[in-house]
Amino acid sequence: MDLATILLAGGKGTRLCDLTEEESKPAVPFAGANRIVDFAMQNCVRSGLQRLLVATQYAPRSLHHYLPTRWGQRFEPKGLQLRDGRDLYLGTADAARRCWPDLQAMGGDQVLVLAADHLYDMDYAALLAAHRASGAAVTVAVDTVSRAEASEFGVMQTDAQGRILSFCEKPADPAAMIGQPDRSLVSMGIYIFDRDWLRAALFDREVPAMDFGHDVIPSAVAQGQATVWRLPPGASGRAYWRDVGTLDALRRAHLDFLHDAPVPLPFATPVTDWYLGRGSVALTGAMVPSTARLQQTLVAPGAQIPQGLVTGEDPADDARWFTRTPLGTVLITQQMLDRRAAHAHIRRSVTPPASLNRRKLHA
């Protein structure tokens, strides 16, 4: 695959709450031995990419250790490069602009831009071939979601040939697909650009483009230079792509891998290592005793659940000590457990014995 590739792995993932307090979203564990970023890395290797530039930003330390250690040998010597963009990048397009000398050094007539925080299986070689055949300057990888979910993505409409007619990033009222009023066509955050067109889009504007979704793709659409490539069905017979940007989405995505995995896990891990039953999941390093009864719960890395803890049955009690979403997912971290334990200790130290005559307390 003769092209330059940049993987954008700097997302903060604020909707994952405490899980991304000290980790970037791509570094969050998934299904045992995996991290979210591993899906994109696996796709790169399986697609035959030998050179990859990873642009990090928020809390990059663990990724800068993890990626070379776990994936470095899968690329050509020095083929995996990481760039730390802390306090530097002002958006996805700005990251590509600041990394342009590295991208240019990779060679090739196209630039592949990837997102590091989605679960999916894709052959980038097929995407590249479709792009070259289309004659367009830009190809956007797309999938469909319900209209209710589409406001979180870039939403577009196309003609019969796949040319993008309109594009709106995170619209309040997403456009429906023609003939499917309950579905929307959305960007996966994966793009292939002709190199010369992208260079002009990044450097030759009066107002610099900062974001691909807000700035660069709308420009390509306005020029009639953007087309789509639809994610094809995988081995399961259907396309699978998940943006695990919320606690509910992360927990539900784990449940997709309980039986017949919709896409290959980068690193196989027994389900019993991470699934607790009752819709609950333990992330890497969590300790959960058999006496705990957890329902619809995510146990954060390193959290040590006390004996007999119950969640998912009393929403008010869950929300008092832990993070509970409106849809019922409960997140437990060690810090939350420590606060709960400290409160219980204080109560025990100030509560008089039950046998004490309470009427004499204020005598």
Tab-separated table of N, CA, C and O in Angstrom, residues 64-153:
chain	number	residue	atom	x	y	z
A	64	HIS	N	2.448	5.863	24.183
A	64	HIS	CA	3.811	5.937	23.664
A	64	HIS	C	4.651	4.754	24.149
A	64	HIS	O	5.669	4.428	23.525
A	65	HIS	N	4.257	4.134	25.218
A	65	HIS	CA	4.923	2.905	25.653
A	65	HIS	C	4.254	1.681	25.028
A	65	HIS	O	4.935	0.770	24.539
A	66	TYR	N	2.928	1.665	25.040
A	66	TYR	CA	2.174	0.478	24.639
A	66	TYR	C	2.312	0.167	23.151
A	66	TYR	O	2.557	-0.995	22.774
A	67	LEU	N	2.143	1.162	22.292
A	67	LEU	CA	2.094	0.887	20.855
A	67	LEU	C	3.418	0.343	20.317
A	67	LEU	O	3.417	-0.673	19.606
A	68	PRO	N	4.554	0.937	20.618
A	68	PRO	CA	5.801	0.332	20.121
A	68	PRO	C	6.058	-1.052	20.707
A	68	PRO	O	6.578	-1.934	20.015
A	69	THR	N	5.693	-1.229	21.979
A	69	THR	CA	5.938	-2.517	22.622
A	69	THR	C	5.077	-3.616	22.004
A	69	THR	O	5.564	-4.719	21.722
A	70	ARG	N	3.813	-3.322	21.789
A	70	ARG	CA	2.884	-4.356	21.348
A	70	ARG	C	2.797	-4.475	19.829
A	70	ARG	O	2.501	-5.549	19.306
A	71	TRP	N	3.036	-3.370	19.102
A	71	TRP	CA	2.809	-3.388	17.661
A	71	TRP	C	4.048	-3.041	16.843
A	71	TRP	O	4.029	-3.214	15.621
A	72	GLY	N	5.100	-2.566	17.456
A	72	GLY	CA	6.238	-2.060	16.691
A	72	GLY	C	6.840	-3.069	15.727
A	72	GLY	O	7.239	-2.718	14.607
A	73	GLN	N	6.901	-4.339	16.136
A	73	GLN	CA	7.511	-5.365	15.286
A	73	GLN	C	6.648	-5.761	14.106
A	73	GLN	O	7.099	-6.496	13.229
A	74	ARG	N	5.402	-5.271	14.064
A	74	ARG	CA	4.501	-5.636	12.963
A	74	ARG	C	4.650	-4.701	11.766
A	74	ARG	O	3.983	-4.883	10.746
A	75	PHE	N	5.509	-3.689	11.889
A	75	PHE	CA	5.756	-2.757	10.798
A	75	PHE	C	7.218	-2.867	10.372
A	75	PHE	O	8.016	-3.542	11.031
A	76	GLU	N	7.557	-2.230	9.278
A	76	GLU	CA	8.955	-2.244	8.859
A	76	GLU	C	9.796	-1.508	9.901
A	76	GLU	O	9.270	-0.754	10.724
A	77	PRO	N	11.114	-1.717	9.924
A	77	PRO	CA	11.954	-1.030	10.910
A	77	PRO	C	11.715	0.480	10.896
A	77	PRO	O	11.727	1.115	9.840
A	78	LYS	N	11.451	1.022	12.063
A	78	LYS	CA	11.127	2.447	12.241
A	78	LYS	C	9.882	2.864	11.474
A	78	LYS	O	9.656	4.059	11.230
A	79	GLY	N	9.071	1.883	11.114
A	79	GLY	CA	7.856	2.201	10.361
A	79	GLY	C	6.737	2.751	11.223
A	79	GLY	O	5.820	3.401	10.710
A	80	LEU	N	6.780	2.480	12.536
A	80	LEU	CA	5.781	3.017	13.461
A	80	LEU	C	6.377	4.215	14.179
A	80	LEU	O	7.326	4.089	14.952
A	81	GLN	N	5.807	5.397	13.908
A	81	GLN	CA	6.304	6.629	14.497
A	81	GLN	C	5.191	7.271	15.338
A	81	GLN	O	4.024	7.228	14.962
A	82	LEU	N	5.560	7.865	16.468
A	82	LEU	CA	4.603	8.543	17.323
A	82	LEU	C	5.014	9.998	17.507
A	82	LEU	O	6.203	10.293	17.671
A	83	ARG	N	4.009	10.877	17.468
A	83	ARG	CA	4.245	12.306	17.663
A	83	ARG	C	3.364	12.800	18.804
A	83	ARG	O	2.139	12.651	18.766
A	84	ASP	N	3.975	13.387	19.800
A	84	ASP	CA	3.277	13.885	20.985
A	84	ASP	C	2.787	15.304	20.710
A	84	ASP	O	3.593	16.222	20.553
A	85	GLY	N	1.468	15.482	20.682
A	85	GLY	CA	0.901	16.790	20.378
A	85	GLY	C	0.288	17.487	21.568
A	85	GLY	O	-0.619	18.318	21.400
A	86	ARG	N	0.739	17.181	22.764
A	86	ARG	CA	0.178	17.831	23.953
A	86	ARG	C	0.280	19.353	23.844
A	86	ARG	O	1.346	19.902	23.573
A	87	ASP	N	-0.878	20.024	24.067
A	87	ASP	CA	-0.956	21.491	24.031
A	87	ASP	C	-0.515	22.059	22.685
A	87	ASP	O	-0.057	23.207	22.601
A	88	LEU	N	-0.674	21.270	21.624
A	88	LEU	CA	-0.196	21.706	20.311
A	88	LEU	C	-1.305	21.685	19.259
A	88	LEU	O	-1.585	22.714	18.632
A	89	TYR	N	-1.946	20.536	19.053
A	89	TYR	CA	-2.941	20.417	17.995
A	89	TYR	C	-4.236	21.125	18.391
A	89	TYR	O	-4.725	20.991	19.507
A	90	LEU	N	-4.801	21.849	17.437
A	90	LEU	CA	-6.053	22.569	17.660
A	90	LEU	C	-7.244	21.882	16.993
A	90	LEU	O	-8.324	22.441	16.930
A	91	GLY	N	-7.038	20.693	16.505
A	91	GLY	CA	-8.094	19.931	15.849
A	91	GLY	C	-7.474	18.837	15.002
A	91	GLY	O	-6.239	18.746	14.861
A	92	THR	N	-8.313	18.002	14.408
A	92	THR	CA	-7.809	16.867	13.631
A	92	THR	C	-7.034	17.313	12.403
A	92	THR	O	-5.969	16.763	12.086
A	93	ALA	N	-7.551	18.315	11.695
A	93	ALA	CA	-6.842	18.803	10.503
A	93	ALA	C	-5.554	19.518	10.894
A	93	ALA	O	-4.542	19.421	10.189
A	94	ASP	N	-5.581	20.214	12.013
A	94	ASP	CA	-4.369	20.888	12.480
A	94	ASP	C	-3.290	19.869	12.831
A	94	ASP	O	-2.102	20.103	12.594
A	95	ALA	N	-3.700	18.723	13.380
A	95	ALA	CA	-2.729	17.667	13.668
A	95	ALA	C	-2.064	17.181	12.387
A	95	ALA	O	-0.837	16.992	12.332
A	96	ALA	N	-2.856	16.982	11.326
A	96	ALA	CA	-2.286	16.540	10.053
A	96	ALA	C	-1.364	17.607	9.467
A	96	ALA	O	-0.303	17.285	8.901
A	97	ARG	N	-1.741	18.869	9.606
A	97	ARG	CA	-0.897	19.948	9.076
A	97	ARG	C	0.449	19.987	9.803
A	97	ARG	O	1.510	20.101	9.184
A	98	ARG	N	0.420	19.880	11.122
A	98	ARG	CA	1.670	19.939	11.885
A	98	ARG	C	2.535	18.696	11.658
A	98	ARG	O	3.751	18.737	11.870
A	99	CYS	N	1.904	17.589	11.252
A	99	CYS	CA	2.655	16.359	10.975
A	99	CYS	C	2.972	16.212	9.485
A	99	CYS	O	3.463	15.152	9.065
A	100	TRP	N	2.705	17.256	8.702
A	100	TRP	CA	2.847	17.139	7.255
A	100	TRP	C	4.251	16.731	6.806
A	100	TRP	O	4.373	15.888	5.894
A	101	PRO	N	5.335	17.252	7.376
A	101	PRO	CA	6.652	16.788	6.918
A	101	PRO	C	6.833	15.277	7.056
A	101	PRO	O	7.437	14.634	6.177
A	102	ASP	N	6.298	14.692	8.137
A	102	ASP	CA	6.394	13.239	8.309
A	102	ASP	C	5.549	12.511	7.271
A	102	ASP	O	5.964	11.476	6.734
A	103	LEU	N	4.353	13.026	7.003
A	103	LEU	CA	3.487	12.402	6.004
A	103	LEU	C	4.116	12.485	4.618
A	103	LEU	O	4.062	11.529	3.832
A	104	GLN	N	4.698	13.622	4.307
A	104	GLN	CA	5.332	13.790	3.008
A	104	GLN	C	6.497	12.821	2.841
A	104	GLN	O	6.724	12.272	1.755
A	105	ALA	N	7.223	12.573	3.932
A	105	ALA	CA	8.374	11.674	3.858
A	105	ALA	C	7.958	10.228	3.607
A	105	ALA	O	8.766	9.422	3.131
A	106	MET	N	6.694	9.891	3.926
A	106	MET	CA	6.219	8.518	3.690
A	106	MET	C	6.025	8.222	2.210
A	106	MET	O	6.000	7.050	1.818
A	107	GLY	N	5.854	9.253	1.385
A	107	GLY	CA	5.649	9.041	-0.038
A	107	GLY	C	4.225	8.654	-0.374
A	107	GLY	O	3.340	8.631	0.479
A	108	GLY	N	4.008	8.323	-1.638
A	108	GLY	CA	2.676	7.943	-2.106
A	108	GLY	C	1.865	9.147	-2.546
A	108	GLY	O	2.141	10.286	-2.162
A	109	ASP	N	0.837	8.891	-3.351
A	109	ASP	CA	-0.004	9.957	-3.890
A	109	ASP	C	-1.264	10.186	-3.071
A	109	ASP	O	-2.036	11.097	-3.368
A	110	GLN	N	-1.505	9.348	-2.061
A	110	GLN	CA	-2.695	9.490	-1.224
A	110	GLN	C	-2.285	9.548	0.256
A	110	GLN	O	-1.224	9.063	0.640
A	111	VAL	N	-3.195	10.123	1.054
A	111	VAL	CA	-3.013	10.177	2.503
A	111	VAL	C	-4.241	9.542	3.151
A	111	VAL	O	-5.378	9.954	2.881
A	112	LEU	N	-4.014	8.546	3.979
A	112	LEU	CA	-5.075	7.858	4.705
A	112	LEU	C	-5.116	8.404	6.129
A	112	LEU	O	-4.105	8.407	6.826
A	113	VAL	N	-6.291	8.871	6.539
A	113	VAL	CA	-6.482	9.416	7.883
A	113	VAL	C	-7.393	8.479	8.655
A	113	VAL	O	-8.514	8.169	8.203
A	114	LEU	N	-6.933	8.015	9.818
A	114	LEU	CA	-7.663	7.030	10.604
A	114	LEU	C	-7.991	7.569	11.985
A	114	LEU	O	-7.261	8.386	12.535
A	115	ALA	N	-9.085	7.047	12.552
A	115	ALA	CA	-9.450	7.345	13.935
A	115	ALA	C	-9.069	6.153	14.800
A	115	ALA	O	-9.232	4.999	14.396
A	116	ALA	N	-8.590	6.431	16.026
A	116	ALA	CA	-8.074	5.377	16.892
A	116	ALA	C	-9.057	4.928	17.953
A	116	ALA	O	-8.701	4.113	18.802
A	117	ASP	N	-10.283	5.435	17.922
A	117	ASP	CA	-11.185	5.182	19.048
A	117	ASP	C	-12.492	4.507	18.654
A	117	ASP	O	-13.521	4.740	19.278
A	118	HIS	N	-12.444	3.657	17.617
A	118	HIS	CA	-13.624	2.920	17.205
A	118	HIS	C	-13.319	1.426	17.144
A	118	HIS	O	-12.163	1.024	16.961
A	119	LEU	N	-14.366	0.610	17.271
A	119	LEU	CA	-14.244	-0.836	17.118
A	119	LEU	C	-14.781	-1.204	15.741
A	119	LEU	O	-15.961	-0.988	15.460
A	120	TYR	N	-13.930	-1.772	14.898
A	120	TYR	CA	-14.371	-2.122	13.553
A	120	TYR	C	-13.313	-2.988	12.884
A	120	TYR	O	-12.183	-3.098	13.371
A	121	ASP	N	-13.703	-3.568	11.761
A	121	ASP	CA	-12.802	-4.393	10.962
A	121	ASP	C	-12.854	-3.851	9.537
A	121	ASP	O	-13.933	-3.782	8.944
A	122	MET	N	-11.720	-3.431	9.009
A	122	MET	CA	-11.719	-2.833	7.676
A	122	MET	C	-10.439	-3.177	6.932
A	122	MET	O	-9.351	-3.196	7.511
A	123	ASP	N	-10.605	-3.430	5.630
A	123	ASP	CA	-9.472	-3.627	4.728
A	123	ASP	C	-9.196	-2.280	4.063
A	123	ASP	O	-9.925	-1.851	3.166
A	124	TYR	N	-8.162	-1.597	4.513
A	124	TYR	CA	-7.860	-0.281	3.963
A	124	TYR	C	-7.419	-0.368	2.503
A	124	TYR	O	-7.537	0.612	1.756
A	125	ALA	N	-6.922	-1.529	2.086
A	125	ALA	CA	-6.552	-1.690	0.683
A	125	ALA	C	-7.790	-1.596	-0.216
A	125	ALA	O	-7.736	-1.008	-1.299
A	126	ALA	N	-8.909	-2.155	0.229
A	126	ALA	CA	-10.152	-2.050	-0.547
A	126	ALA	C	-10.637	-0.610	-0.597
A	126	ALA	O	-11.134	-0.143	-1.631
A	127	LEU	N	-10.506	0.100	0.503
A	127	LEU	CA	-10.872	1.512	0.530
A	127	LEU	C	-10.002	2.306	-0.431
A	127	LEU	O	-10.503	3.156	-1.191
A	128	LEU	N	-8.700	2.047	-0.434
A	128	LEU	CA	-7.795	2.750	-1.332
A	128	LEU	C	-8.129	2.464	-2.793
A	128	LEU	O	-8.154	3.378	-3.631
A	129	ALA	N	-8.408	1.210	-3.105
A	129	ALA	CA	-8.738	0.856	-4.479
A	129	ALA	C	-10.013	1.564	-4.938
A	129	ALA	O	-10.095	2.062	-6.072
A	130	ALA	N	-11.012	1.617	-4.066
A	130	ALA	CA	-12.259	2.296	-4.413
A	130	ALA	C	-12.021	3.787	-4.621
A	130	ALA	O	-12.605	4.403	-5.523
A	131	HIS	N	-11.169	4.368	-3.785
A	131	HIS	CA	-10.870	5.795	-3.928
A	131	HIS	C	-10.216	6.076	-5.277
A	131	HIS	O	-10.605	7.006	-5.999
A	132	ARG	N	-9.231	5.281	-5.625
A	132	ARG	CA	-8.534	5.509	-6.889
A	132	ARG	C	-9.460	5.320	-8.081
A	132	ARG	O	-9.353	6.034	-9.085
A	133	ALA	N	-10.392	4.380	-7.974
A	133	ALA	CA	-11.325	4.144	-9.078
A	133	ALA	C	-12.367	5.241	-9.208
A	133	ALA	O	-12.902	5.477	-10.296
A	134	SER	N	-12.657	5.932	-8.119
A	134	SER	CA	-13.734	6.933	-8.135
A	134	SER	C	-13.357	8.198	-8.878
A	134	SER	O	-14.237	8.901	-9.404
A	135	GLY	N	-12.079	8.543	-8.882
A	135	GLY	CA	-11.668	9.799	-9.488
A	135	GLY	C	-11.878	11.001	-8.601
A	135	GLY	O	-11.570	12.134	-8.986
A	136	ALA	N	-12.408	10.800	-7.405
A	136	ALA	CA	-12.638	11.897	-6.471
A	136	ALA	C	-11.349	12.243	-5.737
A	136	ALA	O	-10.426	11.434	-5.652
A	137	ALA	N	-11.298	13.453	-5.181
A	137	ALA	CA	-10.134	13.864	-4.413
A	137	ALA	C	-10.194	13.345	-2.994
A	137	ALA	O	-9.158	13.197	-2.335
A	138	VAL	N	-11.419	13.069	-2.508
A	138	VAL	CA	-11.618	12.651	-1.130
A	138	VAL	C	-12.615	11.511	-1.087
A	138	VAL	O	-13.664	11.566	-1.752
A	139	THR	N	-12.320	10.473	-0.314
A	139	THR	CA	-13.274	9.392	-0.068
A	139	THR	C	-13.472	9.263	1.433
A	139	THR	O	-12.495	9.199	2.191
A	140	VAL	N	-14.737	9.233	1.846
A	140	VAL	CA	-15.103	9.127	3.256
A	140	VAL	C	-15.673	7.733	3.500
A	140	VAL	O	-16.624	7.319	2.816
A	141	ALA	N	-15.103	6.991	4.453
A	141	ALA	CA	-15.676	5.700	4.834
A	141	ALA	C	-16.926	5.954	5.666
A	141	ALA	O	-16.925	6.790	6.571
A	142	VAL	N	-18.021	5.233	5.348
A	142	VAL	CA	-19.305	5.519	5.985
A	142	VAL	C	-19.985	4.240	6.454
A	142	VAL	O	-19.700	3.141	5.983
A	143	ASP	N	-20.888	4.433	7.380
A	143	ASP	CA	-21.779	3.373	7.840
A	143	ASP	C	-23.118	4.030	8.131
A	143	ASP	O	-23.282	5.249	8.008
A	144	THR	N	-24.103	3.243	8.525
A	144	THR	CA	-25.407	3.792	8.861
A	144	THR	C	-25.684	3.586	10.341
A	144	THR	O	-25.248	2.604	10.937
A	145	VAL	N	-26.401	4.556	10.921
A	145	VAL	CA	-26.860	4.455	12.304
A	145	VAL	C	-28.297	4.955	12.341
A	145	VAL	O	-28.794	5.554	11.382
A	146	SER	N	-28.977	4.737	13.447
A	146	SER	CA	-30.317	5.274	13.590
A	146	SER	C	-30.253	6.796	13.636
A	146	SER	O	-29.256	7.379	14.095
A	147	ARG	N	-31.315	7.453	13.192
A	147	ARG	CA	-31.331	8.921	13.217
A	147	ARG	C	-31.173	9.443	14.642
A	147	ARG	O	-30.606	10.509	14.858
A	148	ALA	N	-31.664	8.685	15.604
A	148	ALA	CA	-31.557	9.123	17.001
A	148	ALA	C	-30.100	9.220	17.453
A	148	ALA	O	-29.765	10.027	18.322
A	149	GLU	N	-29.223	8.401	16.870
A	149	GLU	CA	-27.806	8.413	17.230
A	149	GLU	C	-26.968	9.327	16.351
A	149	GLU	O	-25.847	9.685	16.711
A	150	ALA	N	-27.499	9.706	15.202
A	150	ALA	CA	-26.684	10.331	14.159
A	150	ALA	C	-26.169	11.717	14.514
A	150	ALA	O	-25.198	12.183	13.907
A	151	SER	N	-26.772	12.380	15.482
A	151	SER	CA	-26.324	13.727	15.823
A	151	SER	C	-24.924	13.742	16.429
A	151	SER	O	-24.334	14.806	16.613
A	152	GLU	N	-24.375	12.563	16.738
A	152	GLU	CA	-23.016	12.483	17.271
A	152	GLU	C	-21.963	12.366	16.177
A	152	GLU	O	-20.763	12.316	16.472
A	153	PHE	N	-22.392	12.343	14.898
A	153	PHE	CA	-21.469	12.072	13.799
A	153	PHE	C	-21.620	13.110	12.691
A	153	PHE	O	-22.516	13.950	12.721
